[in-house]
PDB file of C-alpha atoms in Angstrom:
ATOM      1  CA  MET A   1     -14.956   7.217  22.163  1.00  0.00           C
ATOM      2  CA  SER A   2     -12.948   8.162  25.171  1.00  0.00           C
ATOM      3  CA  GLU A   3     -11.679   4.832  26.131  1.00  0.00           C
ATOM      4  CA  LYS A   4      -8.850   3.468  24.039  1.00  0.00           C
ATOM      5  CA  LYS A   5     -10.000  -0.067  23.580  1.00  0.00           C
ATOM      6  CA  THR A   6     -10.361  -1.788  20.249  1.00  0.00           C
ATOM      7  CA  ALA A   7     -12.751  -4.795  20.276  1.00  0.00           C
ATOM      8  CA  LYS A   8     -11.114  -7.885  18.865  1.00  0.00           C
ATOM      9  CA  LEU A   9     -12.214  -7.583  15.203  1.00  0.00           C
ATOM     10  CA  SER A  10     -12.707 -10.447  12.968  1.00  0.00           C
ATOM     11  CA  ASN A  11     -11.515 -10.405   9.395  1.00  0.00           C
ATOM     12  CA  LYS A  12     -15.043  -9.666   8.264  1.00  0.00           C
ATOM     13  CA  ASP A  13     -15.193  -6.845  10.746  1.00  0.00           C
ATOM     14  CA  ILE A  14     -11.993  -5.457   9.638  1.00  0.00           C
ATOM     15  CA  LYS A  15     -13.006  -5.544   5.996  1.00  0.00           C
ATOM     16  CA  ASN A  16     -16.315  -3.751   6.845  1.00  0.00           C
ATOM     17  CA  LEU A  17     -14.609  -1.257   9.003  1.00  0.00           C
ATOM     18  CA  LEU A  18     -12.067  -0.374   6.314  1.00  0.00           C
ATOM     19  CA  ALA A  19     -14.869   0.091   3.753  1.00  0.00           C
ATOM     20  CA  GLU A  20     -16.899   2.238   6.289  1.00  0.00           C
ATOM     21  CA  MET A  21     -13.952   4.471   7.274  1.00  0.00           C
ATOM     22  CA  ILE A  22     -12.701   4.981   3.607  1.00  0.00           C
ATOM     23  CA  LEU A  23     -16.424   5.598   2.500  1.00  0.00           C
ATOM     24  CA  GLU A  24     -16.877   8.120   5.194  1.00  0.00           C
ATOM     25  CA  ASN A  25     -13.565  10.042   4.140  1.00  0.00           C
ATOM     26  CA  LEU A  26     -14.677   9.902   0.545  1.00  0.00           C
ATOM     27  CA  GLU A  27     -18.309  11.250   1.417  1.00  0.00           C
ATOM     28  CA  THR A  28     -17.107  13.893   3.823  1.00  0.00           C
ATOM     29  CA  LYS A  29     -13.710  14.951   2.688  1.00  0.00           C
ATOM     30  CA  ASN A  30     -13.266  13.743  -0.888  1.00  0.00           C
ATOM     31  CA  CYS A  31     -10.294  11.577  -0.058  1.00  0.00           C
ATOM     32  CA  ILE A  32      -9.138   8.217   1.139  1.00  0.00           C
ATOM     33  CA  LEU A  33      -7.041   9.392   3.689  1.00  0.00           C
ATOM     34  CA  THR A  34      -7.189  12.815   5.406  1.00  0.00           C
ATOM     35  CA  PRO A  35      -4.076  15.031   5.871  1.00  0.00           C
ATOM     36  CA  ASP A  36      -4.391  14.316   9.603  1.00  0.00           C
ATOM     37  CA  MET A  37      -4.150  10.688   9.117  1.00  0.00           C
ATOM     38  CA  PHE A  38      -0.528  11.029   7.587  1.00  0.00           C
ATOM     39  CA  LYS A  39       0.692  11.907  10.974  1.00  0.00           C
ATOM     40  CA  HIS A  40       0.239   8.250  11.803  1.00  0.00           C
ATOM     41  CA  VAL A  41       2.286   7.171   8.921  1.00  0.00           C
ATOM     42  CA  LYS A  42       4.770   5.201  11.104  1.00  0.00           C
ATOM     43  CA  GLN A  43       3.004   2.045  12.275  1.00  0.00           C
ATOM     44  CA  PHE A  44       5.550  -0.590  12.904  1.00  0.00           C
ATOM     45  CA  ASN A  45       5.942  -3.876  14.956  1.00  0.00           C
ATOM     46  CA  LEU A  46       6.987  -3.526  18.531  1.00  0.00           C
ATOM     47  CA  GLU A  47       9.785  -6.488  18.211  1.00  0.00           C
ATOM     48  CA  THR A  48      10.938  -6.444  14.878  1.00  0.00           C
ATOM     49  CA  LYS A  49      10.794  -2.547  14.284  1.00  0.00           C
ATOM     50  CA  GLN A  50       9.560  -3.375  10.743  1.00  0.00           C
ATOM     51  CA  PRO A  51       6.849  -0.973   9.496  1.00  0.00           C
ATOM     52  CA  TYR A  52       3.371  -2.614   8.573  1.00  0.00           C
ATOM     53  CA  LYS A  53       2.558  -2.614   4.873  1.00  0.00           C
ATOM     54  CA  GLY A  54      -0.417  -2.500   2.620  1.00  0.00           C
ATOM     55  CA  ARG A  55      -3.921  -3.317   4.028  1.00  0.00           C
ATOM     56  CA  ASN A  56      -2.477  -3.788   7.513  1.00  0.00           C
ATOM     57  CA  LYS A  57      -0.782  -0.409   7.594  1.00  0.00           C
ATOM     58  CA  LEU A  58      -3.913   1.328   6.239  1.00  0.00           C
ATOM     59  CA  PHE A  59      -6.119  -0.269   8.888  1.00  0.00           C
ATOM     60  CA  LEU A  60      -3.607   0.649  11.682  1.00  0.00           C
ATOM     61  CA  ILE A  61      -3.453   4.297  10.415  1.00  0.00           C
ATOM     62  CA  LEU A  62      -7.133   4.567  10.373  1.00  0.00           C
ATOM     63  CA  LEU A  63      -7.330   2.916  14.072  1.00  0.00           C
ATOM     64  CA  ALA A  64      -4.619   5.235  15.117  1.00  0.00           C
ATOM     65  CA  GLU A  65      -6.498   8.333  14.113  1.00  0.00           C
ATOM     66  CA  HIS A  66      -9.863   6.940  15.293  1.00  0.00           C
ATOM     67  CA  TYR A  67      -8.340   6.281  18.967  1.00  0.00           C
ATOM     68  CA  GLN A  68      -5.665   8.989  18.695  1.00  0.00           C
ATOM     69  CA  TYR A  69      -3.062   6.773  19.419  1.00  0.00           C
ATOM     70  CA  LYS A  70       0.392   8.665  19.837  1.00  0.00           C
ATOM     71  CA  ASP A  71       2.385   5.410  20.009  1.00  0.00           C
ATOM     72  CA  PRO A  72       3.039   3.859  16.558  1.00  0.00           C
ATOM     73  CA  ARG A  73       4.021   0.502  17.882  1.00  0.00           C
ATOM     74  CA  TRP A  74       1.907  -2.641  17.720  1.00  0.00           C
ATOM     75  CA  GLY A  75       2.687  -6.082  18.920  1.00  0.00           C
ATOM     76  CA  THR A  76       1.216  -9.480  20.003  1.00  0.00           C
ATOM     77  CA  PHE A  77       0.664 -10.522  23.557  1.00  0.00           C
ATOM     78  CA  LYS A  78       3.976 -12.559  23.196  1.00  0.00           C
ATOM     79  CA  GLN A  79       5.695  -9.650  21.880  1.00  0.00           C
ATOM     80  CA  ALA A  80       4.740  -7.469  24.815  1.00  0.00           C
ATOM     81  CA  ASN A  81       5.991 -10.193  27.269  1.00  0.00           C
ATOM     82  CA  THR A  82       9.417 -10.334  25.426  1.00  0.00           C
ATOM     83  CA  ALA A  83       9.732  -6.646  25.667  1.00  0.00           C
ATOM     84  CA  GLY A  84       9.267  -6.890  29.579  1.00  0.00           C
ATOM     85  CA  GLY A  85       5.844  -5.820  29.545  1.00  0.00           C
ATOM     86  CA  LYS A  86       2.153  -6.960  29.478  1.00  0.00           C
ATOM     87  CA  ILE A  87      -1.275  -5.953  27.902  1.00  0.00           C
ATOM     88  CA  LYS A  88      -3.372  -3.715  30.096  1.00  0.00           C
ATOM     89  CA  LYS A  89      -6.443  -5.524  31.584  1.00  0.00           C
ATOM     90  CA  GLY A  90      -9.438  -5.113  29.534  1.00  0.00           C
ATOM     91  CA  SER A  91      -7.520  -4.100  26.361  1.00  0.00           C
ATOM     92  CA  LYS A  92      -8.830  -5.753  23.095  1.00  0.00           C
ATOM     93  CA  GLY A  93      -6.708  -6.418  20.168  1.00  0.00           C
ATOM     94  CA  CYS A  94      -7.351  -6.300  16.485  1.00  0.00           C
ATOM     95  CA  VAL A  95      -6.786  -9.084  13.897  1.00  0.00           C
ATOM     96  CA  LEU A  96      -4.433  -8.389  11.112  1.00  0.00           C
ATOM     97  CA  ARG A  97      -3.542 -10.609   8.030  1.00  0.00           C
ATOM     98  CA  TYR A  98      -0.242 -11.728   6.581  1.00  0.00           C
ATOM     99  CA  ILE A  99      -0.889 -12.436   2.871  1.00  0.00           C
ATOM    100  CA  ASN A 100       1.658 -14.283   0.973  1.00  0.00           C
ATOM    101  CA  HIS A 101       0.997 -14.172  -2.944  1.00  0.00           C
ATOM    102  CA  LEU A 102       4.519 -15.626  -3.639  1.00  0.00           C
ATOM    103  CA  LYS A 103       5.868 -19.172  -3.547  1.00  0.00           C
ATOM    104  CA  THR A 104       9.160 -20.737  -4.515  1.00  0.00           C
ATOM    105  CA  VAL A 105       8.989 -23.722  -6.642  1.00  0.00           C
ATOM    106  CA  LYS A 106      11.370 -25.865  -8.634  1.00  0.00           C
ATOM    107  CA  GLU A 107      11.790 -24.693 -12.409  1.00  0.00           C
ATOM    108  CA  LYS A 108      10.433 -27.301 -14.972  1.00  0.00           C
ATOM    109  CA  ASP A 109      10.866 -27.472 -18.782  1.00  0.00           C
ATOM    110  CA  GLU A 110       7.920 -27.815 -21.233  1.00  0.00           C
ATOM    111  CA  ASN A 111       7.806 -31.577 -20.544  1.00  0.00           C
ATOM    112  CA  GLY A 112       7.522 -31.199 -16.799  1.00  0.00           C
ATOM    113  CA  ASN A 113      11.013 -32.219 -16.113  1.00  0.00           C
ATOM    114  CA  VAL A 114      12.870 -30.369 -13.099  1.00  0.00           C
ATOM    115  CA  ILE A 115      15.756 -28.096 -14.493  1.00  0.00           C
ATOM    116  CA  LEU A 116      18.980 -28.359 -12.799  1.00  0.00           C
ATOM    117  CA  ASP A 117      21.785 -25.816 -12.479  1.00  0.00           C
ATOM    118  CA  ASP A 118      25.494 -26.399 -13.245  1.00  0.00           C
ATOM    119  CA  ASP A 119      25.934 -28.057  -9.881  1.00  0.00           C
ATOM    120  CA  GLY A 120      23.181 -30.405 -10.422  1.00  0.00           C
ATOM    121  CA  ASN A 121      20.712 -28.689  -7.974  1.00  0.00           C
ATOM    122  CA  PRO A 122      17.108 -28.000  -8.979  1.00  0.00           C
ATOM    123  CA  LYS A 123      16.727 -24.340 -10.257  1.00  0.00           C
ATOM    124  CA  LEU A 124      14.266 -22.453  -8.150  1.00  0.00           C
ATOM    125  CA  THR A 125      11.803 -19.730  -9.251  1.00  0.00           C
ATOM    126  CA  THR A 126       9.383 -17.628  -7.618  1.00  0.00           C
ATOM    127  CA  ILE A 127       5.581 -17.673  -8.863  1.00  0.00           C
ATOM    128  CA  TYR A 128       2.514 -15.512  -8.146  1.00  0.00           C
ATOM    129  CA  MET A 129      -0.378 -17.298  -6.630  1.00  0.00           C
ATOM    130  CA  ALA A 130      -3.716 -16.055  -7.479  1.00  0.00           C
ATOM    131  CA  LYS A 131      -5.102 -17.677  -4.150  1.00  0.00           C
ATOM    132  CA  PRO A 132      -2.602 -16.480  -1.591  1.00  0.00           C
ATOM    133  CA  ILE A 133      -1.612 -18.236   1.800  1.00  0.00           C
ATOM    134  CA  ILE A 134      -3.208 -16.171   4.515  1.00  0.00           C
ATOM    135  CA  ASN A 135      -2.286 -16.206   8.143  1.00  0.00           C
ATOM    136  CA  THR A 136      -3.969 -13.904  10.864  1.00  0.00           C
ATOM    137  CA  PHE A 137      -2.538 -12.546  14.086  1.00  0.00           C
ATOM    138  CA  VAL A 138      -3.803 -10.307  16.825  1.00  0.00           C
ATOM    139  CA  VAL A 139      -1.956  -7.157  17.842  1.00  0.00           C
ATOM    140  CA  PHE A 140      -2.250  -4.474  20.468  1.00  0.00           C
ATOM    141  CA  ASN A 141      -1.110  -0.759  20.461  1.00  0.00           C
ATOM    142  CA  GLY A 142       1.763   0.346  22.507  1.00  0.00           C
ATOM    143  CA  GLU A 143      -0.742   2.489  24.537  1.00  0.00           C
ATOM    144  CA  GLN A 144      -2.476  -0.882  25.551  1.00  0.00           C
ATOM    145  CA  MET A 145       0.721  -2.262  27.013  1.00  0.00           C
ATOM    146  CA  GLU A 146       2.376  -1.631  30.443  1.00  0.00           C
ATOM    147  CA  ASP A 147       6.047  -1.595  31.427  1.00  0.00           C
ATOM    148  CA  ILE A 148       7.418  -1.607  27.816  1.00  0.00           C
ATOM    149  CA  PRO A 149      10.202   1.051  27.075  1.00  0.00           C
ATOM    150  CA  THR A 150       8.771   4.623  26.367  1.00  0.00           C
ATOM    151  CA  TYR A 151       8.335   5.501  22.692  1.00  0.00           C
ATOM    152  CA  THR A 152      10.483   8.453  21.556  1.00  0.00           C
ATOM    153  CA  ALA A 153       9.628   9.872  18.263  1.00  0.00           C
ATOM    154  CA  PRO A 154      12.507  10.203  15.837  1.00  0.00           C
ATOM    155  CA  THR A 155      13.572  13.566  14.250  1.00  0.00           C
ATOM    156  CA  LEU A 156      12.084  13.580  10.874  1.00  0.00           C
ATOM    157  CA  VAL A 157      14.366  14.497   7.865  1.00  0.00           C
ATOM    158  CA  PRO A 158      12.545  16.312   4.797  1.00  0.00           C
ATOM    159  CA  ASP A 159      12.471  14.078   1.703  1.00  0.00           C
ATOM    160  CA  ASP A 160      13.466  15.272  -1.671  1.00  0.00           C
ATOM    161  CA  PHE A 161      10.472  14.398  -3.620  1.00  0.00           C
ATOM    162  CA  THR A 162      11.859  15.476  -6.946  1.00  0.00           C
ATOM    163  CA  GLN A 163      14.700  13.111  -6.678  1.00  0.00           C
ATOM    164  CA  ILE A 164      12.574  10.257  -5.437  1.00  0.00           C
ATOM    165  CA  ALA A 165      10.362  10.957  -8.569  1.00  0.00           C
ATOM    166  CA  ASP A 166      13.236  10.742 -11.013  1.00  0.00           C
ATOM    167  CA  ASP A 167      14.372   7.673  -9.258  1.00  0.00           C
ATOM    168  CA  PHE A 168      10.985   5.937  -9.794  1.00  0.00           C
ATOM    169  CA  ILE A 169      10.924   7.016 -13.346  1.00  0.00           C
ATOM    170  CA  ALA A 170      14.349   5.460 -13.890  1.00  0.00           C
ATOM    171  CA  SER A 171      13.105   2.297 -12.341  1.00  0.00           C
ATOM    172  CA  SER A 172       9.827   2.149 -14.440  1.00  0.00           C
ATOM    173  CA  LYS A 173       9.498  -0.791 -16.710  1.00  0.00           C
ATOM    174  CA  CYS A 174       7.658   1.181 -19.296  1.00  0.00           C
ATOM    175  CA  SER A 175       8.569   4.602 -20.907  1.00  0.00           C
ATOM    176  CA  VAL A 176       7.536   7.832 -18.971  1.00  0.00           C
ATOM    177  CA  LYS A 177       7.205  10.832 -21.075  1.00  0.00           C
ATOM    178  CA  GLU A 178       6.947  14.346 -19.568  1.00  0.00           C
ATOM    179  CA  LYS A 179       5.248  16.971 -21.926  1.00  0.00           C
ATOM    180  CA  VAL A 180       2.602  19.621 -22.194  1.00  0.00           C
ATOM    181  CA  SER A 181      -0.629  17.756 -21.309  1.00  0.00           C
ATOM    182  CA  ASP A 182      -3.789  18.466 -19.376  1.00  0.00           C
ATOM    183  CA  THR A 183      -3.858  14.897 -17.837  1.00  0.00           C
ATOM    184  CA  ALA A 184      -1.607  12.382 -16.586  1.00  0.00           C
ATOM    185  CA  HIS A 185      -2.500   8.871 -18.079  1.00  0.00           C
ATOM    186  CA  TYR A 186      -1.222   5.414 -19.031  1.00  0.00           C
ATOM    187  CA  THR A 187      -1.710   4.017 -22.377  1.00  0.00           C
ATOM    188  CA  PRO A 188      -2.010   0.228 -22.294  1.00  0.00           C
ATOM    189  CA  ALA A 189      -1.821  -0.186 -26.193  1.00  0.00           C
ATOM    190  CA  LYS A 190       1.400   1.670 -26.478  1.00  0.00           C
ATOM    191  CA  ASP A 191       2.681   0.732 -22.791  1.00  0.00           C
ATOM    192  CA  VAL A 192       3.581   4.441 -22.247  1.00  0.00           C
ATOM    193  CA  ILE A 193       2.939   6.927 -19.305  1.00  0.00           C
ATOM    194  CA  THR A 194       2.235  10.437 -20.084  1.00  0.00           C
ATOM    195  CA  MET A 195       2.921  13.197 -17.275  1.00  0.00           C
ATOM    196  CA  PRO A 196       2.264  16.770 -17.469  1.00  0.00           C
ATOM    197  CA  ASN A 197       5.613  18.787 -17.244  1.00  0.00           C
ATOM    198  CA  ARG A 198       6.405  18.778 -13.560  1.00  0.00           C
ATOM    199  CA  GLU A 199       6.486  22.600 -13.595  1.00  0.00           C
ATOM    200  CA  SER A 200       2.728  22.484 -13.913  1.00  0.00           C
ATOM    201  CA  PHE A 201       2.255  20.826 -10.537  1.00  0.00           C
ATOM    202  CA  THR A 202       1.998  22.954  -7.352  1.00  0.00           C
ATOM    203  CA  THR A 203       4.030  20.668  -5.096  1.00  0.00           C
ATOM    204  CA  SER A 204       6.721  18.079  -5.785  1.00  0.00           C
ATOM    205  CA  ASP A 205       4.925  15.443  -3.783  1.00  0.00           C
ATOM    206  CA  ASP A 206       1.754  15.899  -5.941  1.00  0.00           C
ATOM    207  CA  PHE A 207       3.850  15.123  -9.038  1.00  0.00           C
ATOM    208  CA  LEU A 208       5.442  11.987  -7.198  1.00  0.00           C
ATOM    209  CA  HIS A 209       1.878  10.847  -6.129  1.00  0.00           C
ATOM    210  CA  THR A 210       0.426  11.339  -9.723  1.00  0.00           C
ATOM    211  CA  LEU A 211       3.477   9.394 -11.084  1.00  0.00           C
ATOM    212  CA  LEU A 212       2.986   6.704  -8.756  1.00  0.00           C
ATOM    213  CA  HIS A 213      -0.634   6.400  -9.688  1.00  0.00           C
ATOM    214  CA  GLU A 214       0.128   5.984 -13.370  1.00  0.00           C
ATOM    215  CA  MET A 215       2.949   3.673 -12.726  1.00  0.00           C
ATOM    216  CA  SER A 216       0.469   1.527 -10.777  1.00  0.00           C
ATOM    217  CA  HIS A 217      -1.821   1.413 -13.734  1.00  0.00           C
ATOM    218  CA  SER A 218       1.339   0.276 -15.973  1.00  0.00           C
ATOM    219  CA  THR A 219       1.884  -2.912 -13.580  1.00  0.00           C
ATOM    220  CA  GLY A 220      -1.355  -4.218 -15.190  1.00  0.00           C
ATOM    221  CA  HIS A 221       0.556  -4.784 -18.439  1.00  0.00           C
ATOM    222  CA  GLU A 222       0.655  -8.613 -19.543  1.00  0.00           C
ATOM    223  CA  SER A 223       4.419  -8.425 -19.262  1.00  0.00           C
ATOM    224  CA  ARG A 224       4.390  -7.270 -15.530  1.00  0.00           C
ATOM    225  CA  LEU A 225       1.329  -8.237 -13.160  1.00  0.00           C
ATOM    226  CA  ASN A 226      -1.024  -8.946 -16.048  1.00  0.00           C
ATOM    227  CA  ARG A 227      -4.105  -7.432 -14.595  1.00  0.00           C
ATOM    228  CA  ILE A 228      -6.845  -8.143 -16.980  1.00  0.00           C
ATOM    229  CA  GLY A 229      -9.163  -5.166 -16.097  1.00  0.00           C
ATOM    230  CA  ILE A 230      -6.536  -2.590 -17.230  1.00  0.00           C
ATOM    231  CA  ASN A 231      -7.755  -2.745 -20.901  1.00  0.00           C
ATOM    232  CA  LYS A 232     -11.442  -2.914 -19.979  1.00  0.00           C
ATOM    233  CA  ALA A 233     -11.014   0.141 -17.850  1.00  0.00           C
ATOM    234  CA  HIS A 234     -11.109   2.451 -20.861  1.00  0.00           C
ATOM    235  CA  ILE A 235     -14.539   1.309 -21.831  1.00  0.00           C
ATOM    236  CA  ASN A 236     -16.418   0.072 -18.877  1.00  0.00           C
ATOM    237  CA  THR A 237     -17.288   2.241 -16.079  1.00  0.00           C
ATOM    238  CA  LYS A 238     -17.338  -0.242 -13.251  1.00  0.00           C
ATOM    239  CA  GLU A 239     -13.879  -1.562 -14.297  1.00  0.00           C
ATOM    240  CA  ARG A 240     -12.510   1.855 -14.528  1.00  0.00           C
ATOM    241  CA  ALA A 241     -13.676   2.908 -11.030  1.00  0.00           C
ATOM    242  CA  PHE A 242     -12.121  -0.581  -9.916  1.00  0.00           C
ATOM    243  CA  GLU A 243      -8.887   0.194 -11.594  1.00  0.00           C
ATOM    244  CA  GLU A 244      -8.690   3.668 -10.521  1.00  0.00           C
ATOM    245  CA  LEU A 245      -9.107   2.590  -6.989  1.00  0.00           C
ATOM    246  CA  ILE A 246      -6.499   0.117  -7.247  1.00  0.00           C
ATOM    247  CA  ALA A 247      -4.087   2.639  -8.658  1.00  0.00           C
ATOM    248  CA  GLU A 248      -4.847   5.233  -6.028  1.00  0.00           C
ATOM    249  CA  MET A 249      -4.562   2.896  -3.255  1.00  0.00           C
ATOM    250  CA  SER A 250      -1.288   1.504  -4.780  1.00  0.00           C
ATOM    251  CA  ALA A 251       0.246   5.012  -4.838  1.00  0.00           C
ATOM    252  CA  THR A 252      -0.930   5.655  -1.300  1.00  0.00           C
ATOM    253  CA  PHE A 253       0.685   2.407  -0.088  1.00  0.00           C
ATOM    254  CA  VAL A 254       4.024   3.310  -1.794  1.00  0.00           C
ATOM    255  CA  MET A 255       4.231   6.741  -0.112  1.00  0.00           C
ATOM    256  CA  LEU A 256       3.040   5.150   3.207  1.00  0.00           C
ATOM    257  CA  ASP A 257       5.640   2.266   2.963  1.00  0.00           C
ATOM    258  CA  LEU A 258       8.360   4.824   2.246  1.00  0.00           C
ATOM    259  CA  GLU A 259       7.001   6.943   5.135  1.00  0.00           C
ATOM    260  CA  LEU A 260       6.619  10.026   2.869  1.00  0.00           C
ATOM    261  CA  ASN A 261       4.185  12.680   4.010  1.00  0.00           C
ATOM    262  CA  VAL A 262       2.183  14.326   1.576  1.00  0.00           C
ATOM    263  CA  SER A 263       0.479  17.826   1.113  1.00  0.00           C
ATOM    264  CA  ASN A 264      -3.181  18.652   1.388  1.00  0.00           C
ATOM    265  CA  GLN A 265      -3.158  19.432  -2.280  1.00  0.00           C
ATOM    266  CA  THR A 266      -2.059  15.957  -3.309  1.00  0.00           C
ATOM    267  CA  ILE A 267      -4.625  14.388  -1.145  1.00  0.00           C
ATOM    268  CA  SER A 268      -7.413  16.502  -2.608  1.00  0.00           C
ATOM    269  CA  ASN A 269      -6.418  15.812  -6.339  1.00  0.00           C
ATOM    270  CA  THR A 270      -8.419  12.689  -6.503  1.00  0.00           C
ATOM    271  CA  VAL A 271     -11.734  14.338  -6.100  1.00  0.00           C
ATOM    272  CA  GLY A 272     -12.691  13.465  -9.848  1.00  0.00           C
ATOM    273  CA  TYR A 273     -12.930   9.653  -9.095  1.00  0.00           C
ATOM    274  CA  VAL A 274     -14.639  10.066  -5.605  1.00  0.00           C
ATOM    275  CA  SER A 275     -18.231   9.652  -6.793  1.00  0.00           C
ATOM    276  CA  ASN A 276     -17.429   6.339  -8.749  1.00  0.00           C
ATOM    277  CA  TRP A 277     -15.564   5.046  -5.668  1.00  0.00           C
ATOM    278  CA  ILE A 278     -18.325   5.851  -3.290  1.00  0.00           C
ATOM    279  CA  GLU A 279     -20.783   4.000  -5.642  1.00  0.00           C
ATOM    280  CA  LEU A 280     -18.484   1.113  -5.782  1.00  0.00           C
ATOM    281  CA  LEU A 281     -17.901   0.847  -2.089  1.00  0.00           C
ATOM    282  CA  LYS A 282     -21.871   1.204  -1.342  1.00  0.00           C
ATOM    283  CA  ASN A 283     -22.855  -1.507  -3.839  1.00  0.00           C
ATOM    284  CA  LYS A 284     -20.007  -3.884  -2.866  1.00  0.00           C
ATOM    285  CA  PRO A 285     -18.124  -3.007   0.548  1.00  0.00           C
ATOM    286  CA  ASP A 286     -16.113  -6.329   0.165  1.00  0.00           C
ATOM    287  CA  VAL A 287     -14.443  -4.903  -2.907  1.00  0.00           C
ATOM    288  CA  ILE A 288     -12.112  -2.902  -0.525  1.00  0.00           C
ATOM    289  CA  GLU A 289     -10.246  -6.127   0.614  1.00  0.00           C
ATOM    290  CA  GLU A 290      -9.675  -7.195  -2.935  1.00  0.00           C
ATOM    291  CA  VAL A 291      -8.405  -3.741  -3.808  1.00  0.00           C
ATOM    292  CA  CYS A 292      -6.102  -3.663  -0.778  1.00  0.00           C
ATOM    293  CA  ASP A 293      -4.822  -7.130  -1.601  1.00  0.00           C
ATOM    294  CA  ILE A 294      -4.038  -6.195  -5.332  1.00  0.00           C
ATOM    295  CA  ALA A 295      -2.701  -2.692  -4.433  1.00  0.00           C
ATOM    296  CA  GLY A 296      -0.461  -4.004  -1.812  1.00  0.00           C
ATOM    297  CA  HIS A 297       1.220  -6.469  -4.457  1.00  0.00           C
ATOM    298  CA  VAL A 298       1.357  -3.582  -6.840  1.00  0.00           C
ATOM    299  CA  ALA A 299       3.035  -1.317  -4.400  1.00  0.00           C
ATOM    300  CA  ASN A 300       5.596  -4.112  -3.487  1.00  0.00           C
ATOM    301  CA  TYR A 301       6.438  -4.575  -7.063  1.00  0.00           C
ATOM    302  CA  LEU A 302       7.056  -0.842  -7.541  1.00  0.00           C
ATOM    303  CA  ILE A 303       9.144  -0.469  -4.549  1.00  0.00           C
ATOM    304  CA  LYS A 304      11.273  -3.616  -5.307  1.00  0.00           C
ATOM    305  CA  ASN A 305      12.039  -2.146  -8.749  1.00  0.00           C
ATOM    306  CA  TYR A 306      12.698   1.276  -7.213  1.00  0.00           C
ATOM    307  CA  LYS A 307      15.048  -0.276  -4.478  1.00  0.00           C
ATOM    308  CA  GLU A 308      16.898  -2.398  -7.184  1.00  0.00           C
ATOM    309  CA  TYR A 309      17.480   0.719  -9.319  1.00  0.00           C
ATOM    310  CA  LEU A 310      18.847   2.524  -6.283  1.00  0.00           C
ATOM    311  CA  SER A 311      21.166  -0.204  -5.611  1.00  0.00           C
ATOM    312  CA  THR A 312      22.657  -0.152  -9.051  1.00  0.00           C
ATOM    313  CA  LYS A 313      22.873   3.697  -8.939  1.00  0.00           C
ATOM    314  CA  THR A 314      24.804   3.557  -5.596  1.00  0.00           C
ATOM    315  CA  GLN A 315      27.270   0.796  -7.116  1.00  0.00           C
ATOM    316  CA  VAL A 316      27.897   2.863 -10.231  1.00  0.00           C
ATOM    317  CA  ALA A 317      28.384   6.011  -8.142  1.00  0.00           C
TER     318      ALA A 317
END
């Protein structure tokens, strides 16, 4: 498609397009994201400069690769005007979603009475809502705008994947054991992650990605995000495919949100699950939206713990 215009896509359109794009990658290249797509990892908001996350980021990466956008900035009609520009005539935006699973409420005791702090104010706590609050908004790529400042790509600094992996291990809520092993796996009954010795991995980013995949599984434990399917995944093929897709998407979201580029080797290492994922997506394309929603929450949980650990680590230093 030579003309860089995206038709305004409904939520259903986006859901189907996501499934189609990922399914095509799985069928033709044995991966969710191709190596080329990681050059589009920096997709961020024109006004706030904040990177998009989860499902929205994945969708914008896929669109950027499809239309070969060089500008990673996206914004609403109003944000383009605020930046001194305007949307080019004939350009069509795409609908993104803001999903909020968290809600701040007053703490209550077992009798339903509000708990007060020492100052007499209600104590507040954050709860997870199974049915999130969803808001939609339409964005346009920077190349669909006129008269906005020219985008200049920053100089990239190589990341130390080994150090990042060590910090994630330190932030893990369950034990992570490195030992001689043919596979990496999470054992729900023991709440333990087993990782092959890192020397057995060909690249440090492969070790990190595999670690994040297993840490994503561990978030399903009842003491964390309490994902019921984590226990069934070991005996039910469909549940396993679903849980593995969540773990893989979560690991991908973490690396995308931290803007970490990965090697071809890392991307190709999920080939063992591909056939099950293809079957899952063909039978139920809608599942990709559910997977992305859960994976986004998992990724946020892992990154929150990771950043909290880095904060304490910095204070100690």
